Each structure stands twice: as C-alpha cells, then as structure tokens.
Amino acid sequence: MAQDQWTAVDEYINATVVRPDDALDAALKATAAAGMPPIAVSAAQGKLLSILARMIGATRVLEIGTLGAYSTIWLARALAAADTRTGAAGADVGTEAGKLISLEIDPKHADVARKNLASAGLEAVAEVRVGPALEALPQLTSEAPFDLTFIDADKANIPAYFDWAVKLSRPGAVIVVDNVVRDGKLIDGSSTDPNVQGVRRLHELLETDARVTATTIQTVGSKGYDGFTIALVNEAG
Ligand code: SAH
Ligand code: DHB
Ligand code: MG
C-alpha cells in the first residue's frame, strides 16, 4: 500500500515536473536488457543531481558506481548545459568544457554504460573508468579538484569513498551519498550487514568531520524507503 502510493506519486512527478526523455528511458531499457539490476536512481533523484550540479556551476564531476550510466546521463547533461550557458549580457561564458569521470568495477556494466552515453550524445563529456574505485581514486589527484561527487557503489566502502571525495573536492564542492537510510536500518547498531555498517560509519565520521557541513534526508518513492547524505565541503580554516 505505502509502496504502491510512493510509486504512483513518483509516476505523477515524472509525468509533470521531471519529464525524463527518450535517451534516459533508452538507457534504462538497455540496462535491463543486459540483465543488470534495476537499481539506478529514480528520475526525480537523477534530476535533483542535475539541478545540484547546475546550482553550483559544476564543470568537474566524479561519480563512484556507474551501472548503466543513468545517473551519469543526468549529471553529464548538467555539464553539457554548463558548456553553453551564457552570461547576463548574453556573452558566452561557457568556454570551459565540462568533464565527468565515473568509476565502475564491472567491465560489462562499463560497456553498457559507454553505449548508453554514446546514444545520449554524451561520450565527449562523460568517461567511464573500469576497476575497483579504491584503486582509481588515488590516481585522480591530477584531475582534481571536483565540484560534485556522487557516491553510489558498494556501500561497505562508503566511509573510504567519502574521505577520498573530500580530499579530491574544492571548497564549496558538493558530495551526495546514495542509499544511506536503507529502510531505516541506518539506526540498527547491532546490524551485521556490511552495507548498514558502512552507512552507520559514515554518520559516525560526519559527527566530528570539520571538513564538511552535512545532512541526511530520508526519501520514499519508486525505490522504496531510503535516503541520501548531502555534504558541502567547507572552506579550509
Ligand atoms: N549510479 C548508478 C547506479 C550504480 S549501482 C545509477 O544511479 O544509475 C552500483 C554500481 O557500483 C554497480 O554497477 C557496481 O558494479 C558498482 N560497484 C560495486 N562495487 C564497486 C567498486 N568497488 N568500485 C567501483 N564500482 C563498484
Ligand atoms: C542497490 C544499490 C543502489 O545504489 C541502489 O540505489 C539501490 C540498491 C543494491 O546494491 O541493491
Ligand atoms: Mg544508489
């Protein structure tokens, strides 16, 4: 009952304000056709990521966990929009090309993701790198700092991903971590589930992490009851 209603409301939101398009729908279809799990962000969540990227004028975005590039397409679209944005007098100020790097451990997922990005016309904006994210992250220093990082891979490593994301961020950057509420299991201190332990550890670290200003928002929708953490990277000092 609750889930049916949350799904119906997401459908209404999709049909009115969010309006995902053919490229996004095609990416979801191709991901399902490849036998990959239906765990991409919802359309409303994807559009939120895109809006956040545009709000901070992001030109460098990092994603951890690509799957079929559904969230990647939403984020890369924000960068493509940044490329052509104009100043108040109509002058073209969008000369800095946006760039997104997405990290994915599964070569098959990366293959499907690259095809979906190409179909969406975003292959020049978004690059998928294959391998364990914990191996790729230390190599990103020369391509940092990032304006926005979306953490959405294996949940046990969230604390380590978050620490890397902060290190690779500019002051004022935004970090979003998906799936941190987990049907409310976030508050189960006796859980032996490594995913739950990962999101709990993130919250324990955030309690004292002076590098960021963070909050966690609970969500319901087509993907059930979950939530995301959003962190603003503070100015040093
Ligand atoms: N962000 C995507 C969904 C990602 S699902 C979207 O919303 O559309 C999680 C992805 O993380 C899966 O494709 C999985 O293969 C990948 N993943 C899992 N462990 C990983 C690791 N250690 N390093 C990089 N990617 C990983
Ligand atoms: C799973 C992963 C996700 O990133 C998500 O949003 C939902 C589910 C999973 O691994 O089951
Ligand atoms: Mg997720």
Tab-separated table of C-alpha atoms and ligand atoms in Angstrom:
chain	number	residue	atom	x	y	z
A	1	MET	CA	0.000	0.000	0.000
A	2	ALA	CA	2.566	2.559	1.030
A	3	GLN	CA	4.928	1.397	-1.719
A	4	ASP	CA	2.146	1.484	-4.334
A	5	GLN	CA	1.360	5.053	-3.367
A	6	TRP	CA	5.005	6.136	-3.403
A	7	THR	CA	5.398	4.615	-6.876
A	8	ALA	CA	2.193	6.259	-8.139
A	9	VAL	CA	3.323	9.642	-6.837
A	10	ASP	CA	6.745	9.212	-8.488
A	11	GLU	CA	4.907	8.431	-11.751
A	12	TYR	CA	2.886	11.629	-11.356
A	13	ILE	CA	6.048	13.630	-10.622
A	14	ASN	CA	7.736	12.084	-13.680
A	15	ALA	CA	4.790	12.966	-15.898
A	16	THR	CA	4.676	16.576	-14.687
A	17	VAL	CA	7.852	18.265	-13.475
A	18	VAL	CA	10.637	15.752	-14.118
A	19	ARG	CA	9.803	14.587	-17.636
A	20	PRO	CA	12.638	12.113	-18.349
A	21	ASP	CA	13.283	11.782	-22.064
A	22	ASP	CA	13.916	9.121	-24.706
A	23	ALA	CA	17.676	8.919	-24.076
A	24	LEU	CA	17.150	8.316	-20.358
A	25	ASP	CA	14.379	5.777	-20.992
A	26	ALA	CA	16.564	4.009	-23.573
A	27	ALA	CA	19.443	3.800	-21.084
A	28	LEU	CA	17.178	2.113	-18.521
A	29	LYS	CA	15.862	-0.298	-21.159
A	30	ALA	CA	19.343	-1.225	-22.380
A	31	THR	CA	20.491	-1.734	-18.784
A	32	ALA	CA	17.576	-4.103	-18.088
A	33	ALA	CA	18.069	-5.889	-21.431
A	34	ALA	CA	21.691	-6.559	-20.449
A	35	GLY	CA	20.453	-8.339	-17.314
A	36	MET	CA	21.736	-5.642	-14.959
A	37	PRO	CA	19.776	-4.843	-11.784
A	38	PRO	CA	17.093	-2.088	-11.707
A	39	ILE	CA	18.877	-0.017	-9.068
A	40	ALA	CA	19.587	3.259	-10.876
A	41	VAL	CA	18.457	6.428	-9.143
A	42	SER	CA	14.836	7.368	-9.809
A	43	ALA	CA	14.131	10.019	-12.426
A	44	ALA	CA	13.297	12.565	-9.722
A	45	GLN	CA	16.564	11.793	-7.933
A	46	GLY	CA	18.520	11.993	-11.184
A	47	LYS	CA	17.047	15.377	-11.914
A	48	LEU	CA	17.962	16.529	-8.409
A	49	LEU	CA	21.599	15.570	-9.099
A	50	SER	CA	21.445	17.532	-12.326
A	51	ILE	CA	19.941	20.577	-10.597
A	52	LEU	CA	22.567	20.457	-7.827
A	53	ALA	CA	25.337	20.372	-10.435
A	54	ARG	CA	23.863	23.386	-12.202
A	55	MET	CA	23.262	25.285	-8.946
A	56	ILE	CA	26.976	25.230	-8.139
A	57	GLY	CA	28.060	25.690	-11.765
A	58	ALA	CA	29.849	22.351	-11.691
A	59	THR	CA	32.265	21.647	-14.526
A	60	ARG	CA	34.107	18.692	-12.968
A	61	VAL	CA	32.019	15.812	-11.647
A	62	LEU	CA	33.082	12.494	-10.133
A	63	GLU	CA	30.775	9.500	-9.850
A	64	ILE	CA	31.540	6.273	-7.977
A	65	GLY	CA	29.329	3.442	-9.316
A	66	THR	CA	28.155	3.757	-12.938
A	67	LEU	CA	25.902	0.727	-13.620
A	68	GLY	CA	24.270	1.635	-16.978
A	69	ALA	CA	25.062	5.366	-16.725
A	70	TYR	CA	21.514	6.500	-15.906
A	71	SER	CA	22.620	8.863	-13.119
A	72	THR	CA	25.689	9.632	-15.242
A	73	ILE	CA	23.480	10.909	-18.066
A	74	TRP	CA	21.548	13.188	-15.695
A	75	LEU	CA	24.825	14.611	-14.324
A	76	ALA	CA	26.552	14.878	-17.695
A	77	ARG	CA	23.558	16.773	-19.084
A	78	ALA	CA	24.138	19.429	-16.423
A	79	LEU	CA	27.723	19.775	-17.646
A	80	ALA	CA	26.645	19.924	-21.256
A	81	ALA	CA	24.258	22.721	-20.229
A	82	ALA	CA	27.136	24.486	-18.447
A	83	ASP	CA	29.171	24.354	-21.648
A	84	THR	CA	26.671	26.518	-23.464
A	85	ARG	CA	25.490	28.782	-20.649
A	86	THR	CA	25.621	32.485	-21.306
A	87	GLY	CA	26.358	35.494	-19.130
A	88	ALA	CA	23.902	38.221	-18.162
A	89	ALA	CA	24.568	40.210	-21.322
A	90	GLY	CA	24.264	37.083	-23.443
A	91	ALA	CA	28.016	36.735	-23.738
A	92	ASP	CA	29.218	33.175	-23.982
A	93	VAL	CA	30.964	32.383	-20.685
A	94	GLY	CA	30.792	28.639	-21.071
A	95	THR	CA	34.173	28.121	-22.632
A	96	GLU	CA	35.359	25.625	-20.022
A	97	ALA	CA	34.313	22.182	-21.198
A	98	GLY	CA	32.605	20.122	-18.501
A	99	LYS	CA	34.007	16.717	-17.649
A	100	LEU	CA	32.591	13.779	-15.721
A	101	ILE	CA	34.558	10.723	-14.598
A	102	SER	CA	32.561	7.679	-13.487
A	103	LEU	CA	34.202	4.708	-11.746
A	104	GLU	CA	32.849	1.192	-12.314
A	105	ILE	CA	34.283	-2.154	-11.215
A	106	ASP	CA	32.341	-4.348	-13.650
A	107	PRO	CA	33.596	-4.262	-17.274
A	108	LYS	CA	30.198	-5.382	-18.564
A	109	HIS	CA	28.462	-2.541	-16.749
A	110	ALA	CA	31.053	-0.117	-18.125
A	111	ASP	CA	30.462	-1.413	-21.651
A	112	VAL	CA	26.687	-0.912	-21.407
A	113	ALA	CA	27.240	2.486	-19.774
A	114	ARG	CA	29.539	3.705	-22.562
A	115	LYS	CA	27.000	2.651	-25.192
A	116	ASN	CA	24.218	4.446	-23.322
A	117	LEU	CA	26.344	7.588	-23.005
A	118	ALA	CA	27.123	7.484	-26.723
A	119	SER	CA	23.426	7.061	-27.568
A	120	ALA	CA	22.703	10.112	-25.417
A	121	GLY	CA	25.394	12.087	-27.260
A	122	LEU	CA	27.471	12.474	-24.103
A	123	GLU	CA	30.562	10.394	-24.877
A	124	ALA	CA	32.725	13.522	-25.038
A	125	VAL	CA	31.527	14.713	-21.612
A	126	ALA	CA	31.461	11.514	-19.553
A	127	GLU	CA	34.234	8.958	-19.252
A	128	VAL	CA	33.814	5.540	-17.576
A	129	ARG	CA	36.907	4.060	-15.914
A	130	VAL	CA	36.920	0.354	-15.112
A	131	GLY	CA	38.346	-1.025	-11.878
A	132	PRO	CA	37.807	-1.003	-8.128
A	133	ALA	CA	37.073	2.588	-7.104
A	134	LEU	CA	39.523	2.383	-4.200
A	135	GLU	CA	42.305	1.790	-6.746
A	136	ALA	CA	41.163	4.525	-9.115
A	137	LEU	CA	40.559	7.279	-6.540
A	138	PRO	CA	44.231	7.819	-5.518
A	139	GLN	CA	45.054	8.273	-9.210
A	140	LEU	CA	42.568	11.111	-9.671
A	141	THR	CA	44.637	13.715	-7.818
A	142	SER	CA	45.935	15.253	-11.050
A	143	GLU	CA	42.371	15.604	-12.361
A	144	ALA	CA	41.026	17.104	-9.138
A	145	PRO	CA	39.510	19.170	-7.696
A	146	PHE	CA	35.941	18.107	-8.380
A	147	ASP	CA	32.896	20.325	-7.910
A	148	LEU	CA	30.451	17.495	-7.255
A	149	THR	CA	30.866	13.829	-6.324
A	150	PHE	CA	28.089	11.235	-6.384
A	151	ILE	CA	28.874	8.137	-4.289
A	152	ASP	CA	26.702	5.185	-5.360
A	153	ALA	CA	28.809	1.991	-5.459
A	154	ASP	CA	29.322	-0.737	-2.821
A	155	LYS	CA	28.033	0.566	0.485
A	156	ALA	CA	30.639	-1.040	2.775
A	157	ASN	CA	33.283	1.269	1.286
A	158	ILE	CA	31.221	4.461	1.654
A	159	PRO	CA	33.404	5.821	4.507
A	160	ALA	CA	36.558	5.428	2.405
A	161	TYR	CA	34.871	6.859	-0.705
A	162	PHE	CA	33.637	9.831	1.280
A	163	ASP	CA	37.109	10.543	2.629
A	164	TRP	CA	38.556	10.433	-0.893
A	165	ALA	CA	35.746	12.609	-2.206
A	166	VAL	CA	36.547	15.300	0.365
A	167	LYS	CA	40.251	15.141	-0.473
A	168	LEU	CA	39.503	15.465	-4.186
A	169	SER	CA	36.997	18.324	-3.741
A	170	ARG	CA	37.348	22.083	-3.982
A	171	PRO	CA	35.988	24.241	-1.133
A	172	GLY	CA	32.290	24.723	-1.862
A	173	ALA	CA	32.011	21.364	-3.586
A	174	VAL	CA	29.035	19.085	-3.008
A	175	ILE	CA	29.154	15.368	-2.167
A	176	VAL	CA	25.997	13.237	-2.402
A	177	VAL	CA	25.904	9.690	-0.981
A	178	ASP	CA	23.037	7.435	-2.109
A	179	ASN	CA	21.214	4.728	-0.131
A	180	VAL	CA	22.184	5.694	3.385
A	181	VAL	CA	18.847	5.101	5.176
A	182	ARG	CA	18.179	1.562	3.909
A	183	ASP	CA	14.574	1.038	5.108
A	184	GLY	CA	15.557	2.590	8.425
A	185	LYS	CA	18.332	0.069	9.077
A	186	LEU	CA	20.617	3.095	9.465
A	187	ILE	CA	19.748	3.176	13.172
A	188	ASP	CA	20.378	-0.549	13.792
A	189	GLY	CA	23.613	-0.564	15.766
A	190	SER	CA	23.571	-4.355	16.073
A	191	SER	CA	23.363	-4.971	12.324
A	192	THR	CA	25.954	-7.332	10.877
A	193	ASP	CA	25.114	-6.199	7.311
A	194	PRO	CA	28.275	-4.580	5.890
A	195	ASN	CA	26.099	-2.138	3.908
A	196	VAL	CA	24.402	-0.948	7.089
A	197	GLN	CA	27.730	-0.801	8.885
A	198	GLY	CA	29.075	1.331	6.026
A	199	VAL	CA	26.319	3.950	6.215
A	200	ARG	CA	26.440	3.976	10.028
A	201	ARG	CA	30.207	4.542	9.977
A	202	LEU	CA	29.674	7.455	7.558
A	203	HIS	CA	27.326	9.103	10.038
A	204	GLU	CA	29.706	8.495	12.948
A	205	LEU	CA	32.524	10.113	10.958
A	206	LEU	CA	30.327	13.060	9.984
A	207	GLU	CA	29.613	13.728	13.640
A	208	THR	CA	33.140	15.110	14.001
A	209	ASP	CA	34.297	15.831	10.425
A	210	ALA	CA	35.020	19.583	10.399
A	211	ARG	CA	35.842	19.488	6.677
A	212	VAL	CA	32.172	19.339	5.686
A	213	THR	CA	28.698	20.601	6.558
A	214	ALA	CA	26.317	17.698	6.047
A	215	THR	CA	22.782	16.464	6.429
A	216	THR	CA	20.847	13.297	5.615
A	217	ILE	CA	17.415	13.379	4.003
A	218	GLN	CA	15.052	10.383	4.194
A	219	THR	CA	13.189	9.619	0.978
A	220	VAL	CA	10.303	7.494	-0.259
A	221	GLY	CA	9.421	6.800	-3.877
A	222	SER	CA	9.533	4.147	-6.565
A	223	LYS	CA	12.724	2.771	-4.985
A	224	GLY	CA	11.136	2.370	-1.553
A	225	TYR	CA	12.246	3.951	1.709
A	226	ASP	CA	15.819	5.191	1.646
A	227	GLY	CA	17.706	8.466	1.771
A	228	PHE	CA	20.809	10.375	0.829
A	229	THR	CA	23.506	12.327	2.615
A	230	ILE	CA	24.475	15.676	1.143
A	231	ALA	CA	27.675	17.390	2.234
A	232	LEU	CA	29.106	20.815	1.460
A	233	VAL	CA	32.906	20.944	1.565
A	234	ASN	CA	33.898	23.816	3.846
A	235	GLU	CA	36.494	26.490	3.133
A	236	ALA	CA	39.766	25.481	4.765
A	237	GLY	CA	40.441	27.110	8.112
B	1	SAH	N1	24.821	5.323	-10.142
B	1	SAH	C1	24.045	4.334	-10.903
B	1	SAH	C2	23.779	3.084	-10.103
B	1	SAH	C3	25.022	2.425	-9.563
B	1	SAH	S1	24.698	0.788	-8.952
B	1	SAH	C4	22.715	4.975	-11.288
B	1	SAH	O1	22.065	5.542	-10.415
B	1	SAH	O2	22.316	4.897	-12.453
B	1	SAH	C5	26.240	0.432	-8.207
B	1	SAH	C6	27.387	0.187	-9.198
B	1	SAH	O3	28.601	0.201	-8.452
B	1	SAH	C7	27.306	-1.174	-9.891
B	1	SAH	O4	27.385	-1.028	-11.285
B	1	SAH	C8	28.520	-1.928	-9.357
B	1	SAH	O5	29.125	-2.791	-10.292
B	1	SAH	C9	29.465	-0.773	-8.987
B	1	SAH	N2	30.474	-1.127	-7.985
B	1	SAH	C10	30.336	-2.011	-6.953
B	1	SAH	N3	31.481	-2.081	-6.269
B	1	SAH	C11	32.356	-1.224	-6.852
B	1	SAH	C12	33.713	-0.873	-6.601
B	1	SAH	N4	34.414	-1.416	-5.594
B	1	SAH	N5	34.302	0.034	-7.418
B	1	SAH	C13	33.606	0.601	-8.438
B	1	SAH	N6	32.326	0.291	-8.729
B	1	SAH	C14	31.704	-0.612	-7.946
B	2	DHB	C1	21.415	-1.169	-4.575
B	2	DHB	C2	22.363	-0.220	-4.916
B	2	DHB	C3	21.981	1.097	-5.131
B	2	DHB	O1	22.874	2.054	-5.441
B	2	DHB	C4	20.654	1.462	-5.023
B	2	DHB	O2	20.329	2.770	-5.238
B	2	DHB	C5	19.700	0.524	-4.691
B	2	DHB	C6	20.079	-0.804	-4.478
B	2	DHB	C7	21.836	-2.573	-4.347
B	2	DHB	O3	23.031	-2.854	-4.462
B	2	DHB	O4	20.960	-3.396	-4.084
B	3	MG	MG	22.058	4.007	-5.371
